């Protein structure tokens, strides 16, 4: 089959092929199409649609993923502390350097998602409302929260 015939077949159009003076008609249910991809990308197709994903994790993507996991853990801690959804907080983190670097690089995102008015690294909050040691991708970090006093 030509490429055009194969593409039409994948969209449901029957194809006619002539061989040795005989005409054969094939439909989508008569043919199995297998593709072999020569790349490190993850590729999936369905009919005429193909999706490809580059599985390489750059340092920036790893940092963003770590920041998202920190947000998740802070939100759980907020809930466990009984804070209202709009309660402003102060957040401190201590522990693994790689996690702290990711937090520092993504401060704006973390602040916006957790309503943290202040984020302190490697310095514990005085009189925190709650504190918990968490594991983020095998790295230990201590998160501490306290309500933010808006008059400061």
Short mmCIF file of C-alpha atoms in Angstrom, two decimals:
data_model
loop_
_atom_site.label_atom_id
_atom_site.label_comp_id
_atom_site.label_asym_id
_atom_site.label_seq_id
_atom_site.Cartn_x
_atom_site.Cartn_y
_atom_site.Cartn_z
CA UNK A 1 0.00 0.00 0.00
CA UNK A 2 1.08 3.53 -0.53
CA UNK A 3 1.35 5.92 2.38
CA UNK A 4 -1.85 7.70 1.23
CA UNK A 5 -3.73 4.40 1.05
CA UNK A 6 -2.55 3.43 4.51
CA UNK A 7 -3.64 6.78 5.95
CA UNK A 8 -7.07 6.44 4.32
CA UNK A 9 -7.37 2.88 5.64
CA UNK A 10 -6.63 4.11 9.17
CA UNK A 11 -9.49 6.62 8.87
CA UNK A 12 -11.92 3.86 7.86
CA UNK A 13 -11.82 4.02 4.05
CA UNK A 14 -11.58 0.64 2.30
CA UNK A 15 -8.67 0.24 -0.13
CA UNK A 16 -8.32 -1.64 -3.42
CA UNK A 17 -5.06 -3.25 -4.42
CA UNK A 18 -4.37 -4.98 -7.72
CA UNK A 19 -1.96 -7.89 -7.83
CA UNK A 20 -1.40 -10.38 -10.67
CA UNK A 21 -4.53 -9.18 -12.47
CA UNK A 22 -6.75 -9.66 -9.42
CA UNK A 23 -8.30 -6.86 -7.37
CA UNK A 24 -8.39 -7.20 -3.61
CA UNK A 25 -10.35 -4.94 -1.29
CA UNK A 26 -9.21 -4.41 2.28
CA UNK A 27 -11.00 -2.68 5.12
CA UNK A 28 -9.69 -1.45 8.47
CA UNK A 29 -10.76 -4.70 10.15
CA UNK A 30 -8.72 -6.77 7.67
CA UNK A 31 -5.35 -5.16 8.34
CA UNK A 32 -3.21 -4.71 11.45
CA UNK A 33 -0.86 -1.73 11.24
CA UNK A 34 2.22 -1.81 13.45
CA UNK A 35 4.65 1.04 13.67
CA UNK A 36 8.19 0.81 14.92
CA UNK A 37 9.43 4.07 16.35
CA UNK A 38 13.14 4.85 16.17
CA UNK A 39 13.39 7.35 19.00
CA UNK A 40 13.61 7.60 22.77
CA UNK A 41 10.29 9.42 22.80
CA UNK A 42 7.18 7.68 24.08
CA UNK A 43 4.80 7.40 21.13
CA UNK A 44 1.19 6.23 21.01
CA UNK A 45 -1.25 6.31 18.13
CA UNK A 46 -4.91 5.68 17.62
CA UNK A 47 -6.25 5.83 14.11
CA UNK A 48 -4.93 8.92 12.40
CA UNK A 49 -3.82 10.52 15.68
CA UNK A 50 -0.30 10.24 17.06
CA UNK A 51 1.04 11.62 20.35
CA UNK A 52 4.73 11.78 21.28
CA UNK A 53 6.26 12.61 24.66
CA UNK A 54 9.90 13.36 25.36
CA UNK A 55 10.63 11.42 28.59
CA UNK A 56 13.84 13.31 29.44
CA UNK A 57 13.55 15.17 32.73
CA UNK A 58 15.56 18.37 32.73
CA UNK A 59 16.77 19.93 36.00
CA UNK A 60 14.08 22.60 35.57
CA UNK A 61 11.32 19.97 35.27
CA UNK A 62 12.66 18.13 38.32
CA UNK A 63 12.68 21.39 40.29
CA UNK A 64 9.11 22.17 39.24
CA UNK A 65 8.00 18.65 40.19
CA UNK A 66 9.61 19.01 43.60
CA UNK A 67 7.89 22.38 44.09
CA UNK A 68 4.52 20.82 43.21
CA UNK A 69 5.11 18.05 45.74
CA UNK A 70 6.00 20.64 48.40
CA UNK A 71 2.73 22.46 47.64
CA UNK A 72 0.85 19.18 48.02
CA UNK A 73 2.47 18.51 51.40
CA UNK A 74 1.87 22.06 52.63
CA UNK A 75 -1.80 21.87 51.62
CA UNK A 76 -2.17 18.64 53.63
CA UNK A 77 -0.49 20.28 56.59
CA UNK A 78 -2.82 23.30 56.29
CA UNK A 79 -5.81 20.96 56.32
CA UNK A 80 -4.49 18.99 59.31
CA UNK A 81 -3.94 22.29 61.18
CA UNK A 82 -7.60 23.20 60.60
CA UNK A 83 -6.88 26.39 58.66
CA UNK A 84 -9.65 27.93 56.59
CA UNK A 85 -9.08 27.88 52.83
CA UNK A 86 -8.22 31.60 52.84
CA UNK A 87 -5.90 31.62 55.88
CA UNK A 88 -2.58 33.30 55.12
CA UNK A 89 0.43 31.47 56.53
CA UNK A 90 4.14 31.64 57.11
CA UNK A 91 6.09 28.60 55.95
CA UNK A 92 9.52 27.33 56.88
CA UNK A 93 11.43 24.42 55.43
CA UNK A 94 14.62 22.78 56.57
CA UNK A 95 16.39 19.66 55.43
CA UNK A 96 17.60 18.40 52.07
CA UNK A 97 19.49 20.99 50.02
CA UNK A 98 18.03 19.89 46.68
CA UNK A 99 14.45 20.38 47.93
CA UNK A 100 15.32 23.76 49.44
CA UNK A 101 16.88 24.88 46.14
CA UNK A 102 13.72 23.84 44.29
CA UNK A 103 11.59 25.79 46.77
CA UNK A 104 13.82 28.85 46.39
CA UNK A 105 13.59 28.65 42.58
CA UNK A 106 9.79 28.33 42.71
CA UNK A 107 8.91 30.70 45.58
CA UNK A 108 6.25 32.64 43.66
CA UNK A 109 4.41 29.48 42.62
CA UNK A 110 4.54 27.96 46.11
CA UNK A 111 3.45 31.22 47.76
CA UNK A 112 0.53 31.58 45.39
CA UNK A 113 -0.70 28.02 45.81
CA UNK A 114 -0.32 27.81 49.61
CA UNK A 115 -1.12 31.44 50.56
CA UNK A 116 2.31 31.69 52.16
CA UNK A 117 3.11 35.32 52.88
CA UNK A 118 6.64 34.39 53.93
CA UNK A 119 8.83 31.40 53.15
CA UNK A 120 11.91 30.79 55.27
CA UNK A 121 14.56 28.25 54.35
CA UNK A 122 16.77 26.55 56.93
CA UNK A 123 15.25 28.66 59.68
CA UNK A 124 12.47 27.32 61.86
CA UNK A 125 9.43 29.43 62.62
CA UNK A 126 9.19 30.61 66.18
CA UNK A 127 6.03 29.20 67.79
CA UNK A 128 4.77 27.34 64.72
CA UNK A 129 1.18 26.08 64.77
CA UNK A 130 2.18 22.76 63.24
CA UNK A 131 5.28 21.02 61.97
CA UNK A 132 5.92 17.73 60.18
CA UNK A 133 8.85 15.85 58.69
CA UNK A 134 7.97 14.68 55.17
CA UNK A 135 9.66 12.58 52.52
CA UNK A 136 9.84 14.15 49.08
CA UNK A 137 11.33 11.76 46.55
CA UNK A 138 13.45 10.12 49.26
CA UNK A 139 14.62 13.43 50.72
CA UNK A 140 13.68 14.45 54.27
CA UNK A 141 12.31 17.93 54.84
CA UNK A 142 10.68 19.53 57.89
CA UNK A 143 7.72 21.78 57.06
CA UNK A 144 6.41 24.24 59.65
CA UNK A 145 3.39 26.53 59.42
CA UNK A 146 1.88 29.30 61.44
CA UNK A 147 -0.86 31.81 60.77
CA UNK A 148 0.39 35.01 59.23
CA UNK A 149 -0.33 38.18 61.16
CA UNK A 150 -1.52 40.64 58.47
CA UNK A 151 -0.55 43.61 60.62
CA UNK A 152 3.19 42.89 60.10
#
